[in-house]
CSV table of C-alpha atoms in Angstrom, one decimal:
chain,number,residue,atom,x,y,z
A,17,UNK,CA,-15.1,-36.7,0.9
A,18,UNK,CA,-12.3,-33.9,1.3
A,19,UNK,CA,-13.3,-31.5,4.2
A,20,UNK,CA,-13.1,-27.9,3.5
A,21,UNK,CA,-11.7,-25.7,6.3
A,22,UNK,CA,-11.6,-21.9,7.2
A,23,UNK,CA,-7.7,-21.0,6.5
A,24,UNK,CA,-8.5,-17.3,6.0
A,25,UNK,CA,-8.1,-16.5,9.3
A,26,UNK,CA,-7.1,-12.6,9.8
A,27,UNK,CA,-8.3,-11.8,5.7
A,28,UNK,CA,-8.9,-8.3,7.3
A,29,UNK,CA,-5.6,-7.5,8.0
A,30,UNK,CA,-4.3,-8.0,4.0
A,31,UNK,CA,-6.0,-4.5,3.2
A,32,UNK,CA,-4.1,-3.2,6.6
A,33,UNK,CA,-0.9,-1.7,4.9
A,34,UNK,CA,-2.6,0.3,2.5
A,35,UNK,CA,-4.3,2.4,5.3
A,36,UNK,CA,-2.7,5.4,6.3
A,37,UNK,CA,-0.7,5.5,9.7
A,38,UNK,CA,-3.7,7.3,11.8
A,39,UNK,CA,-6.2,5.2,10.5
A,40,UNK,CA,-5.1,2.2,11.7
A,41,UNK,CA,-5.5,0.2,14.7
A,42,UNK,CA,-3.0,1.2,17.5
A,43,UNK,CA,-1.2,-1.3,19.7
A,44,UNK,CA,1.0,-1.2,22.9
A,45,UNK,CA,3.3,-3.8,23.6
A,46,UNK,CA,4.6,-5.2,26.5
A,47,UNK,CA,6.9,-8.1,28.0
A,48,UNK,CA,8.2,-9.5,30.8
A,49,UNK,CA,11.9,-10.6,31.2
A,50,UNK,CA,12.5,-13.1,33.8
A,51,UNK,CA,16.5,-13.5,33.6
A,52,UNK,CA,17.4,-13.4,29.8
A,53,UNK,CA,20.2,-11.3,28.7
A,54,UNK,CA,19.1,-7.8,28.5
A,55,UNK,CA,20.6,-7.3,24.5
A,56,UNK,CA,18.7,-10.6,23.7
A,57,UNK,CA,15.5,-9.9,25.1
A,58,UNK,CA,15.3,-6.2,23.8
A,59,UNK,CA,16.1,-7.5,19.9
A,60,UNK,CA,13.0,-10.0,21.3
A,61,UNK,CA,10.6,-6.8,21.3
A,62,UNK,CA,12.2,-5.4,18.3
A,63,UNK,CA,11.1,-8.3,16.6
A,64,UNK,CA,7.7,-7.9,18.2
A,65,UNK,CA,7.4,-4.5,17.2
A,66,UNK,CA,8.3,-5.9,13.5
A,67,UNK,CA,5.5,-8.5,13.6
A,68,UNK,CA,2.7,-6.0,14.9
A,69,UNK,CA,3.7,-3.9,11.6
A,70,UNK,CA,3.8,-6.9,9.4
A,71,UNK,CA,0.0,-7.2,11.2
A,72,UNK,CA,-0.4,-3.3,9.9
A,73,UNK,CA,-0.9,-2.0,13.4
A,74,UNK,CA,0.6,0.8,14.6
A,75,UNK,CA,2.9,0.3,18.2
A,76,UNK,CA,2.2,3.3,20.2
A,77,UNK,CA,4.1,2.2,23.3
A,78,UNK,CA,6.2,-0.4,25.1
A,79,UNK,CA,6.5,-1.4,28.5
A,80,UNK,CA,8.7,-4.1,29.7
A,81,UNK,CA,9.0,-5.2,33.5
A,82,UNK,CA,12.0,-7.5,34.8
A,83,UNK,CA,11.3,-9.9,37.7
A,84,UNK,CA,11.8,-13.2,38.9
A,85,UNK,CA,8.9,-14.9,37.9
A,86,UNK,CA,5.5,-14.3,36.4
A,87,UNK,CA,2.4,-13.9,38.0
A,88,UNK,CA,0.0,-16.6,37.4
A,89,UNK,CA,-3.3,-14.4,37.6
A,90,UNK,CA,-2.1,-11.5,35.1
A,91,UNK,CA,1.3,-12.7,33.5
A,92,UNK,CA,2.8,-9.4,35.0
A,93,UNK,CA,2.5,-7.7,38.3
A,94,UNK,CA,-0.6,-6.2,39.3
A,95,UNK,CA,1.6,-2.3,39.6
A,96,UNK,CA,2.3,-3.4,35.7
A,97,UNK,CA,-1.0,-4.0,34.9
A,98,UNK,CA,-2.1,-0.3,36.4
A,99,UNK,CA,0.5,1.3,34.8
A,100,UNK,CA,-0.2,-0.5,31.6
A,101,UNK,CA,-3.8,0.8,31.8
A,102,UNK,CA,-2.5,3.8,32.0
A,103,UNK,CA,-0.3,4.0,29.3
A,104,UNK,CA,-3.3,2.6,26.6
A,105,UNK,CA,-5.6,5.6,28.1
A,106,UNK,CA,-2.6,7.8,27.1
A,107,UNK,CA,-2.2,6.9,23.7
A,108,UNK,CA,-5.2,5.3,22.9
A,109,UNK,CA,-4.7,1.7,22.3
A,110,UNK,CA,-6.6,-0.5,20.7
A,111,UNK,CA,-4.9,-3.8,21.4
A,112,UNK,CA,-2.2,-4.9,23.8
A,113,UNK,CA,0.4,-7.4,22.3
A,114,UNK,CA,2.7,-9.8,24.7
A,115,UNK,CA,6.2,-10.2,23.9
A,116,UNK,CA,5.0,-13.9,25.4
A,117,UNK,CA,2.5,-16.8,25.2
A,118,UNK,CA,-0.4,-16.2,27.7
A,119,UNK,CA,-2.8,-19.0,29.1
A,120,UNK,CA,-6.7,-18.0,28.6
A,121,UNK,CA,-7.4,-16.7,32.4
A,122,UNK,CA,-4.6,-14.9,31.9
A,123,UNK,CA,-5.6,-13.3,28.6
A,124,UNK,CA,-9.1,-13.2,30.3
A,125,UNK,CA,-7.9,-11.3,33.3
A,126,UNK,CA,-6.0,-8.7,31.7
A,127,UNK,CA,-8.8,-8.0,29.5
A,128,UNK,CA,-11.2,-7.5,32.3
A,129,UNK,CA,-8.9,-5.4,34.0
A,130,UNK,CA,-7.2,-3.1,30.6
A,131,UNK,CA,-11.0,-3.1,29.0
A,132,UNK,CA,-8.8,-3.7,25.5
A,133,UNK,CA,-7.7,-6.4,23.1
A,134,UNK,CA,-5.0,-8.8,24.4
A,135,UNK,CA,-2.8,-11.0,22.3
A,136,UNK,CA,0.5,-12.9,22.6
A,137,UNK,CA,3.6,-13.4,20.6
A,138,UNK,CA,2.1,-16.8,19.1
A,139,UNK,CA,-1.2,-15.5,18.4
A,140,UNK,CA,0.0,-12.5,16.0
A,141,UNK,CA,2.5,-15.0,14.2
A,142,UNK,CA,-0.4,-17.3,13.5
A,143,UNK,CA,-2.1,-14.4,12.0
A,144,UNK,CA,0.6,-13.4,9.8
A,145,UNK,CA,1.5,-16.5,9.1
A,146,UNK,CA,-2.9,-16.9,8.1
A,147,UNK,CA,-2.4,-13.3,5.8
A,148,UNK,CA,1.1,-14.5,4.1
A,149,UNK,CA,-0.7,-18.3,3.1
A,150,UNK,CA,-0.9,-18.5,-0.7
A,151,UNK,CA,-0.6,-22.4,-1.8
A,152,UNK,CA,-3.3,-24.9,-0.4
A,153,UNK,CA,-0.3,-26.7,1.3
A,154,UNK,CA,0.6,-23.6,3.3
A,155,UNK,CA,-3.1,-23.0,4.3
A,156,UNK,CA,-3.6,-26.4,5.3
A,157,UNK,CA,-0.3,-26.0,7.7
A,158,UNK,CA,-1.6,-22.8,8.9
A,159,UNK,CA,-4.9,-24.0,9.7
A,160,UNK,CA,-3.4,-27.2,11.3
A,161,UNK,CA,-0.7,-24.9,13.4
A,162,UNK,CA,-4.3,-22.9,14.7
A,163,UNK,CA,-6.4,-25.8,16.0
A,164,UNK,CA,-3.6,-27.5,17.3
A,165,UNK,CA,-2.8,-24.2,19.7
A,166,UNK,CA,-6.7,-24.0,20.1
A,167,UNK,CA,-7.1,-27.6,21.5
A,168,UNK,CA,-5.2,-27.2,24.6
A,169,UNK,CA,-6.9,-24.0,25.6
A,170,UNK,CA,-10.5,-24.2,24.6
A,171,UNK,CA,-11.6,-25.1,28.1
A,172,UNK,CA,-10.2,-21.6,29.2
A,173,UNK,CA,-11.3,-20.1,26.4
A,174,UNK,CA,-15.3,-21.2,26.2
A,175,UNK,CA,-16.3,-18.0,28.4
A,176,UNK,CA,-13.9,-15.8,26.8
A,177,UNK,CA,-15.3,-16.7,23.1
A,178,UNK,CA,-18.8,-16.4,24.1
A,179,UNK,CA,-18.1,-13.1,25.3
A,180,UNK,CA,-16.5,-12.0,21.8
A,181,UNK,CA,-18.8,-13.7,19.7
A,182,UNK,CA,-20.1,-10.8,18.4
A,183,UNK,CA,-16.6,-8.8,18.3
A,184,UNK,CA,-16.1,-8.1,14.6
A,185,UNK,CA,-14.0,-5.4,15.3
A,186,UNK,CA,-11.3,-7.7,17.2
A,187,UNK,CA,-8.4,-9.1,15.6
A,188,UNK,CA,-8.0,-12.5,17.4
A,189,UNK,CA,-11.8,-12.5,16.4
A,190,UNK,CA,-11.7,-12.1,12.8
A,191,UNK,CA,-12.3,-14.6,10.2
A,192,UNK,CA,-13.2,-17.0,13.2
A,193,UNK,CA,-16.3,-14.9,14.6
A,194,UNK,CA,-19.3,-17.9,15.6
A,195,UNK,CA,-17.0,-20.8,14.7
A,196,UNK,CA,-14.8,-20.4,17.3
A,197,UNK,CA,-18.0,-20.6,19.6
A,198,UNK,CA,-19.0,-23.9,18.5
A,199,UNK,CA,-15.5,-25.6,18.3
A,200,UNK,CA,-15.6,-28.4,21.0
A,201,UNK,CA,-12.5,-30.8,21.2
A,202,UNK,CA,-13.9,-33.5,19.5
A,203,UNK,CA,-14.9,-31.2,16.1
A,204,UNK,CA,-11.1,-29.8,16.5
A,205,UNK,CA,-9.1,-33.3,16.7
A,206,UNK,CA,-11.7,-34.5,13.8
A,207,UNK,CA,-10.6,-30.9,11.8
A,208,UNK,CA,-6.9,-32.2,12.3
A,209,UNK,CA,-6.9,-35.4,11.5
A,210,UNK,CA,-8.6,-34.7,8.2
A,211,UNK,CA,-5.9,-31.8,7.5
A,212,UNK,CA,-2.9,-33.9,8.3
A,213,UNK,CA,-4.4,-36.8,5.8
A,214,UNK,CA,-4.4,-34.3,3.1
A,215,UNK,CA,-0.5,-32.9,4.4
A,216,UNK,CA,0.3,-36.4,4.0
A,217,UNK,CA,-0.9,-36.5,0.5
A,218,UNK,CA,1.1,-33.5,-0.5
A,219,UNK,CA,4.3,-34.9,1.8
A,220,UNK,CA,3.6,-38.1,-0.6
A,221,UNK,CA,4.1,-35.7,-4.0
A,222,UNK,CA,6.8,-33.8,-2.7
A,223,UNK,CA,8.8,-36.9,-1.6
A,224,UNK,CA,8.1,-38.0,-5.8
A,225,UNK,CA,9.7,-34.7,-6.8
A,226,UNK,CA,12.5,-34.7,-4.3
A,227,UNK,CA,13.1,-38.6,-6.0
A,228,UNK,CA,12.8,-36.7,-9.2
A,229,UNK,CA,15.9,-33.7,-7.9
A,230,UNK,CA,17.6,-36.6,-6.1
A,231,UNK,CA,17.7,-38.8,-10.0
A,232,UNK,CA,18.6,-35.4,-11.9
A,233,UNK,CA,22.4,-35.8,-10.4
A,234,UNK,CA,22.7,-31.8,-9.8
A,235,UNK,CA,24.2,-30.4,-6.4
A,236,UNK,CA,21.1,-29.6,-4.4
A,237,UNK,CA,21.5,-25.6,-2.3
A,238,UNK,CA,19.2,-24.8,0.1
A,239,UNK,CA,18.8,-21.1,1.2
A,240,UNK,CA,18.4,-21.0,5.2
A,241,UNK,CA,17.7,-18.4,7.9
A,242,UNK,CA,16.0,-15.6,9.6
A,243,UNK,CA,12.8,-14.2,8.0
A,244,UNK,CA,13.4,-10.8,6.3
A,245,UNK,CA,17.2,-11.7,5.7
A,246,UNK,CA,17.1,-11.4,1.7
A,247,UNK,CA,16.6,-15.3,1.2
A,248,UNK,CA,14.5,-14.8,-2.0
A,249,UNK,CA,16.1,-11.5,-3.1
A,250,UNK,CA,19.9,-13.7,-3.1
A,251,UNK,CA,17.4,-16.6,-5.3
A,252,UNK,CA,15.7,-14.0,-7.7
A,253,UNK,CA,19.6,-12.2,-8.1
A,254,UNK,CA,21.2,-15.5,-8.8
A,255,UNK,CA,18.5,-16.7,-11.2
A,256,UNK,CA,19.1,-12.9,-13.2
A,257,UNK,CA,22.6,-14.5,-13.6
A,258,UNK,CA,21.3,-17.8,-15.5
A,259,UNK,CA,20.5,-17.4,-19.1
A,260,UNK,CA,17.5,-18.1,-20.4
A,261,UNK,CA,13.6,-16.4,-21.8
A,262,UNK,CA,12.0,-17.8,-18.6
A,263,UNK,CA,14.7,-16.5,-15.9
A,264,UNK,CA,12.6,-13.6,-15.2
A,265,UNK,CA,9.2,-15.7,-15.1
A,266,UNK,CA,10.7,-18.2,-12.4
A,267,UNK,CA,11.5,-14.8,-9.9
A,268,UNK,CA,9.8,-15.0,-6.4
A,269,UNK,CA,8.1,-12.5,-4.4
A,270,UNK,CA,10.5,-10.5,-2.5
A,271,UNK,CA,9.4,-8.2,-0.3
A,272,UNK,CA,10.6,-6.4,2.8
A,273,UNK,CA,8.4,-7.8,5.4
A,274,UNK,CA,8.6,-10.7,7.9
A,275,UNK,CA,7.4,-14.3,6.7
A,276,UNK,CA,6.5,-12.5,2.9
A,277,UNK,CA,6.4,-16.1,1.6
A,278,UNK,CA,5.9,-19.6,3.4
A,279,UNK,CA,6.2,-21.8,0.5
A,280,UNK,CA,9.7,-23.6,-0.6
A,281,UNK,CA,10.5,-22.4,-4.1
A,282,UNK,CA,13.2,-24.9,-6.2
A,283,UNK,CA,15.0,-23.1,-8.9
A,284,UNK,CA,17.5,-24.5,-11.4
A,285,UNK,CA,20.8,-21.8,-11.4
A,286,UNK,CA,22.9,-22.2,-14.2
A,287,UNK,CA,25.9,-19.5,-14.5
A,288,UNK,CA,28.2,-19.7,-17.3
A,289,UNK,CA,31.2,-20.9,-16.1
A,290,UNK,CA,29.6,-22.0,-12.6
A,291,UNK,CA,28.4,-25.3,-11.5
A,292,UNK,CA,24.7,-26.3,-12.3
A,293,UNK,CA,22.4,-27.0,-8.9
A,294,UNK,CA,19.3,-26.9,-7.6
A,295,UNK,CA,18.3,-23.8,-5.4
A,296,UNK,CA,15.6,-23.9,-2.7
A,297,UNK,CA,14.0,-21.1,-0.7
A,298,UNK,CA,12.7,-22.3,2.8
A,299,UNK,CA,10.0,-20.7,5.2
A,300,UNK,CA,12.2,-18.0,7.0
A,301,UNK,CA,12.8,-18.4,10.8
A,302,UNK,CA,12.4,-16.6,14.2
A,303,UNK,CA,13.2,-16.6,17.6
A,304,UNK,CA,10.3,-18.2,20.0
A,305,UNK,CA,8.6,-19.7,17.0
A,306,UNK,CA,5.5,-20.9,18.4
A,307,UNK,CA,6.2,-24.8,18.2
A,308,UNK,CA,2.8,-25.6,16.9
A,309,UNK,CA,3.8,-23.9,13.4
A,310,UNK,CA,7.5,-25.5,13.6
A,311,UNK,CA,5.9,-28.6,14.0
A,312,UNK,CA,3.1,-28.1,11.2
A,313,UNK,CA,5.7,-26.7,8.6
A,314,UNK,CA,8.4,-29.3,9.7
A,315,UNK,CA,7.6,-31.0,6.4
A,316,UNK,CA,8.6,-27.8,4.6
A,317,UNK,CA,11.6,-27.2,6.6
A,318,UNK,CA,12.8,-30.6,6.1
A,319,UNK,CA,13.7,-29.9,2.2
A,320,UNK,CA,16.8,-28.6,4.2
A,321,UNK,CA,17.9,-32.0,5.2
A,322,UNK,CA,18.2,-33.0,1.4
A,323,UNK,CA,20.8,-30.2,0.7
A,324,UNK,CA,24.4,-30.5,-0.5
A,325,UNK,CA,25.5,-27.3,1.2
A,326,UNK,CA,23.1,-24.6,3.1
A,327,UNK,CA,23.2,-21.0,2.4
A,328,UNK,CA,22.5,-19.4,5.6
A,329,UNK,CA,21.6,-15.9,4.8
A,330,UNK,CA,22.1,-13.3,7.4
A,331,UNK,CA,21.1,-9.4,7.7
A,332,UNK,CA,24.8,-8.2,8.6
A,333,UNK,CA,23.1,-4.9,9.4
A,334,UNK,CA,21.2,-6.0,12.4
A,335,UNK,CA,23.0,-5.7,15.6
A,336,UNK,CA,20.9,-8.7,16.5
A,337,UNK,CA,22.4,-10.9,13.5
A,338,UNK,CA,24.8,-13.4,15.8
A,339,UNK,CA,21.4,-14.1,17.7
A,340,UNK,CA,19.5,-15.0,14.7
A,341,UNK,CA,22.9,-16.9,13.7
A,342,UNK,CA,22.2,-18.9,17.1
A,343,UNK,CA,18.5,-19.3,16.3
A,344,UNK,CA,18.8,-21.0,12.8
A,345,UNK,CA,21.4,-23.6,14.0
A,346,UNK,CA,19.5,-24.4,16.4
A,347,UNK,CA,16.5,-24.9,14.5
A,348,UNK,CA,18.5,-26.4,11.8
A,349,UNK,CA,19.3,-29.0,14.5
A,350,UNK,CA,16.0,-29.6,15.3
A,351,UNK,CA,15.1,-30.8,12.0
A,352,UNK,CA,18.2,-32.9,11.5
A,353,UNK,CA,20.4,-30.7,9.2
A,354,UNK,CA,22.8,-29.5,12.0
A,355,UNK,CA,25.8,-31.6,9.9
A,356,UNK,CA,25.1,-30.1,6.5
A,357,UNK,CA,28.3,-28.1,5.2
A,358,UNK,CA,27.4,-24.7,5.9
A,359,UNK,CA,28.6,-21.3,3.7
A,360,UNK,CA,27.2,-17.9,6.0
A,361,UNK,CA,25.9,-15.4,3.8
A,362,UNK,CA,26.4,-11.9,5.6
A,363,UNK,CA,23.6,-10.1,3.2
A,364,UNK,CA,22.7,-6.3,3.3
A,365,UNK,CA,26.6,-5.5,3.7
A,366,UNK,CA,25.9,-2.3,1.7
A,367,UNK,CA,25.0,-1.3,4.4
A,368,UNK,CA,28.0,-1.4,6.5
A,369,UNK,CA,30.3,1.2,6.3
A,370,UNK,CA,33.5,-1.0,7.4
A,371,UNK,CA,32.9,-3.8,4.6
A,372,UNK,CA,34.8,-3.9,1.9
A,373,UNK,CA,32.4,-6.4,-0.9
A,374,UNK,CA,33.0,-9.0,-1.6
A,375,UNK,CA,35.0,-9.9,1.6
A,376,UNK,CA,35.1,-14.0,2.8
A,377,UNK,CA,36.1,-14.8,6.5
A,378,UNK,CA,36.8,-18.4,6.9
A,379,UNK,CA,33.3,-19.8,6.3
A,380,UNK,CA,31.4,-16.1,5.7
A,381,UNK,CA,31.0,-14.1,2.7
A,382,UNK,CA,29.5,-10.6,2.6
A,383,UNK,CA,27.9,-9.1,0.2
A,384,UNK,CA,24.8,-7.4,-1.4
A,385,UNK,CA,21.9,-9.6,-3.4
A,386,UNK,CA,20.2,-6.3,-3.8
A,387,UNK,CA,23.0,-4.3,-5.6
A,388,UNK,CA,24.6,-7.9,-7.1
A,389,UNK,CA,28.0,-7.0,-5.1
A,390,UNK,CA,29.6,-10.7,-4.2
A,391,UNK,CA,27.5,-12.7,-5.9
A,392,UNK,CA,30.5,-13.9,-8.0
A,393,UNK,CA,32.7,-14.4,-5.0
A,394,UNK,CA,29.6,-16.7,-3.6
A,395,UNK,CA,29.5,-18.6,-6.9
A,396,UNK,CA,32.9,-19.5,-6.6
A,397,UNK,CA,32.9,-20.3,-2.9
A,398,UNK,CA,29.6,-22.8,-3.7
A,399,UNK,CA,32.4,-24.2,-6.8
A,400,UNK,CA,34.7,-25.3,-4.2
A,401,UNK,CA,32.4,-26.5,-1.4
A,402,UNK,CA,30.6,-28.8,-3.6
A,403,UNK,CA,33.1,-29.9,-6.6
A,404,UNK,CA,36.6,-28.4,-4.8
A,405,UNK,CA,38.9,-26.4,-5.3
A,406,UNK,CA,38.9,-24.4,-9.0
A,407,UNK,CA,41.4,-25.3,-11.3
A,408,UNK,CA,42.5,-23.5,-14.9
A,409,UNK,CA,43.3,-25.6,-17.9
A,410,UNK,CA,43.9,-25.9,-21.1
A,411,UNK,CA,42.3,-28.8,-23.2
A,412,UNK,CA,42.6,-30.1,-26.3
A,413,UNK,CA,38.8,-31.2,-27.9
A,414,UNK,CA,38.6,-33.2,-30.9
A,415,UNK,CA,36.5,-32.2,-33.4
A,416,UNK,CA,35.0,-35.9,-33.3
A,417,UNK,CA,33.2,-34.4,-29.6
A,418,UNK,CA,30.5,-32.2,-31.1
A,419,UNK,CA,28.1,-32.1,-28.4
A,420,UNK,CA,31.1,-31.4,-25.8
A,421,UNK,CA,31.6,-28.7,-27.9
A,422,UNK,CA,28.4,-27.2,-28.0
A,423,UNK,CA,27.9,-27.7,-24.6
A,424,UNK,CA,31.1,-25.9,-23.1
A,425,UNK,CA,30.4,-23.1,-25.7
A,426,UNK,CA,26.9,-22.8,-23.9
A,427,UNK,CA,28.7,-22.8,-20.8
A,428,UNK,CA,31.9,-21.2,-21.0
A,429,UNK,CA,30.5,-18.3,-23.9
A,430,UNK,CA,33.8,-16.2,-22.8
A,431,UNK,CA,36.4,-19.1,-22.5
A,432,UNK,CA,39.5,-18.4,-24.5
A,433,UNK,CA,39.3,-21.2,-27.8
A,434,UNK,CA,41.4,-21.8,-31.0
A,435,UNK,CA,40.8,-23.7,-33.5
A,436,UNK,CA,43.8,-26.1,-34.3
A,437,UNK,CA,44.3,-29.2,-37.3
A,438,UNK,CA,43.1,-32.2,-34.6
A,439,UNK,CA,40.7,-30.1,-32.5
A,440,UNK,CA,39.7,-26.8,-30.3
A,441,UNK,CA,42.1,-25.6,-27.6
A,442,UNK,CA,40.3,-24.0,-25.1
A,443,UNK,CA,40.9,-22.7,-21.7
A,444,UNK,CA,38.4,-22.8,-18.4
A,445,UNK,CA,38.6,-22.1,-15.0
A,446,UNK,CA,36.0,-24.8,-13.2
A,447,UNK,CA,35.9,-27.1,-10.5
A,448,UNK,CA,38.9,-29.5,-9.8
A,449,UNK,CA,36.1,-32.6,-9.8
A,450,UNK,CA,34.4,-31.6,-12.7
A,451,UNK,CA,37.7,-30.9,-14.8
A,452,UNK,CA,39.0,-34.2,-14.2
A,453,UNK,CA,35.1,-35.3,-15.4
A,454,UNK,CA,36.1,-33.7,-18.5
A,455,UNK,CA,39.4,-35.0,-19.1
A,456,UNK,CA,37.8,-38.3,-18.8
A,457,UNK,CA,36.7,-38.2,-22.5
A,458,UNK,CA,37.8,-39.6,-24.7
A,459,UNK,CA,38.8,-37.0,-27.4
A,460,UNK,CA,40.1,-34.4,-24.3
A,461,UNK,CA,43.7,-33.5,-23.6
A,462,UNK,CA,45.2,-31.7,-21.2
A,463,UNK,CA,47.4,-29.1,-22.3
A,464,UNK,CA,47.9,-26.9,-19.4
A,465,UNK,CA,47.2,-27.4,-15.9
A,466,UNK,CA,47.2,-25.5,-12.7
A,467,UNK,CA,45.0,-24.3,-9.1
A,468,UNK,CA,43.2,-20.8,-9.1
């Protein structure tokens, strides 16, 4: 009998961005750098500040101390934790978010001493991650990512939860409230093993429809890279470019937010005069993502590994954008699609004033999937990394190759054709590969030949 579980964890939060700014919840956040590169670490809190807004708090503050090491009782030093108490007084905090992951005395500790909320960096993700959950496969990663950072820490956290039983107006309470007081490690290792049979049932039907890509013979293009990058607003601007009634009913949510969708999307794109292939949109990534939802969504990820070529999309407007670079080939790695052919995708270059769009560097194109600026240069560039180079010729058809015919017309509707005694004379501009697939028929000719 299937076992149901509470993935709903954080449902409060969904209502959170509708609430005006001084109605909501107000949060200070703070960190600790013990030897990273400055520039690094301070795009690290940016991206914290981002995921307490995703969360539809409100960061009030930020205080960040630089030392050698941590301090075991309170993460930070015990002047930071005055000041810190301080500065939530100030501006009336109600929760206290760390840049980094915090054991249970030390969550415990602080919370005794700042009388307030206190999360860390993997505790907020989980809850976004928990809020952005739509399909039964994400929810049952979510929920497996959640007990699997619980397990470790229940010991510390039994007189912690007992104390917040009650706490309905917490955040790392919600949705969880009593059940969180009864978990003991033996319910939690029986709540994961039941989640990751039913993850291995879904594994089981996506490996059938991967088979089923895998048999169609088109290129497969996965979309990679940082959350919030404009992975499925370059998917929903390429599908506007494929004919078809249903183009508009296959769009994805798009939305500017962190982690707005954790499900892969597949999407046939099929531009006139472009090669056919097979589109997916992966679960965007982060820097210091916790490893207990890498290694629940790895599955997910791993539709990466299939891929012809990889589109790594990147916000070109971020002055963080070589570190997120550095973060997705490095995940990439992890999941064993570090040799994949590669095309960079420097998104958002609108935005730039020193761009000219398109523009290609080696192995980077910029351009804009909002405005549609590039997207033929990308087209191309995708041509010639999976088929070759492009070529223009000039066939002869026979009239005798009907359904040739019809199917270049469909393809190429602006092509250049004349209708001669023994057959159609038409010009394209395509891959080299597939025009010598086409001059391997039978009733074809080549009239004209030579490289774009």
């Amino acid at each position: 009998m299937t076992e149901e579980f509470d993935t709903t964890w954080g449902t409060e939060e969904k209502k959170a961005a509708a609430v005006p700014a001084e109605e909501r919840k107000r949060a200070v956040l703070a960190g600790l750098n013990t030897g990273r590169n400055r520039a690094e670490y301070d795009a690290s809190m940016r991206e914290l500040r981002a995921l307490a807004e995703a969360l539809g708090l409100v960061p009030a503050a930020t205080m960040v101390q630089s030392a050698d090491a941590i301090t075991q009782k309170t993460y930070i030093g015990s002047g930071k934790v005055q000041e810190l108490l301080l500065l939530i007084e100030d501006c009336g905090a109600d929760v206290v978010i760390f840049n980094e992951q915090l054991t249970p005395m030390q969550v415990r500790n602080l919370e005794d001493v700042l009388d307030t909320e206190v999360l860390d960096r993997t505790g907020i993700i989980l809850q976004i991650f928990s809020e952005r959950a739509r399909t039964r496969e994400a929810r049952l990663q979510v929920a497996s990512a959640r007990l699997s950072y619980l397990l470790p820490r229940l010991a510390g956290m039994r007189k912690n939860l007992s104390r917040q039983g009650g706490g309905s107006g917490r955040l790392s309470n919600k949705g969880a409230g009593e059940e969180q007081l009864e978990l003991d490690r033996r319910h939690i290792e029986r709540q994961l093993s039941e989640i990751r049979r039913q993850l291995e049932a879904i594994d089981r039907e996506r490996s059938t429809q991967r088979a089923m890509r895998l048999r169609s013979g088109l290129p497969r293009v996965s979309l990679v890279g940082y959350t919030n990058a404009g992975k499925s607003t370059l998917l929903n601007a390429l599908l506007a470019l494929s004919p078809g009634a249903d183009a508009e009913k296959k769009q994805v949510l798009e939305k500017d937010m962190l982690f707005a969708t954790l499900d892969t999307q597949v999407r046939k794109i099929s531009v006139p005069g472009h090669t056919t292939f097979l589109l997916s949109d992966t679960v965007g990534f982060l820097s210091d993502l916790p490893h207990a939802l890498v290694k629940a969504f790895r599955s997910t990820l791993e539709e990466a590994k299939y891929a012809d070529l990889l589109l790594e999309v990147v916000d070109s407007a971020d002055p963080a954008s070589d570190l997120q670079i550095q973060v997705t080939q490095r995940t990439l790695s992890e999941i064993g699609a570090g040799d994949i052919p590669v095309l960079f995708v420097l998104n958002k270059a609108d935005r730039l004033p020193d761009i000219t769009i398109p523009s290609a560097h080696g192995d980077r194109i910029y351009l804009s999937a909002k405005t549609g600026e590039g997207l033929s240069d990308l087209l191309d560039r995708i041509d010639e990394t999976l088929l070759g180079r492009r070529v223009t010729r000039t066939y002869l058809v026979s009239y005798s190759e009907g359904k040739l015919l019809a199917s270049l017309a469909s393809r190429f509707p602006d092509a250049q054709q004349a209708y001669l005694e023994d057959g159609v004379r038409i010009a394209l501009t395509l891959p080299r590969k597939e025009a010598e697939a086409l001059a391997s028929h039978t009733g074809v000719a080549i009239l004209s030949d030579r490289e774009v």
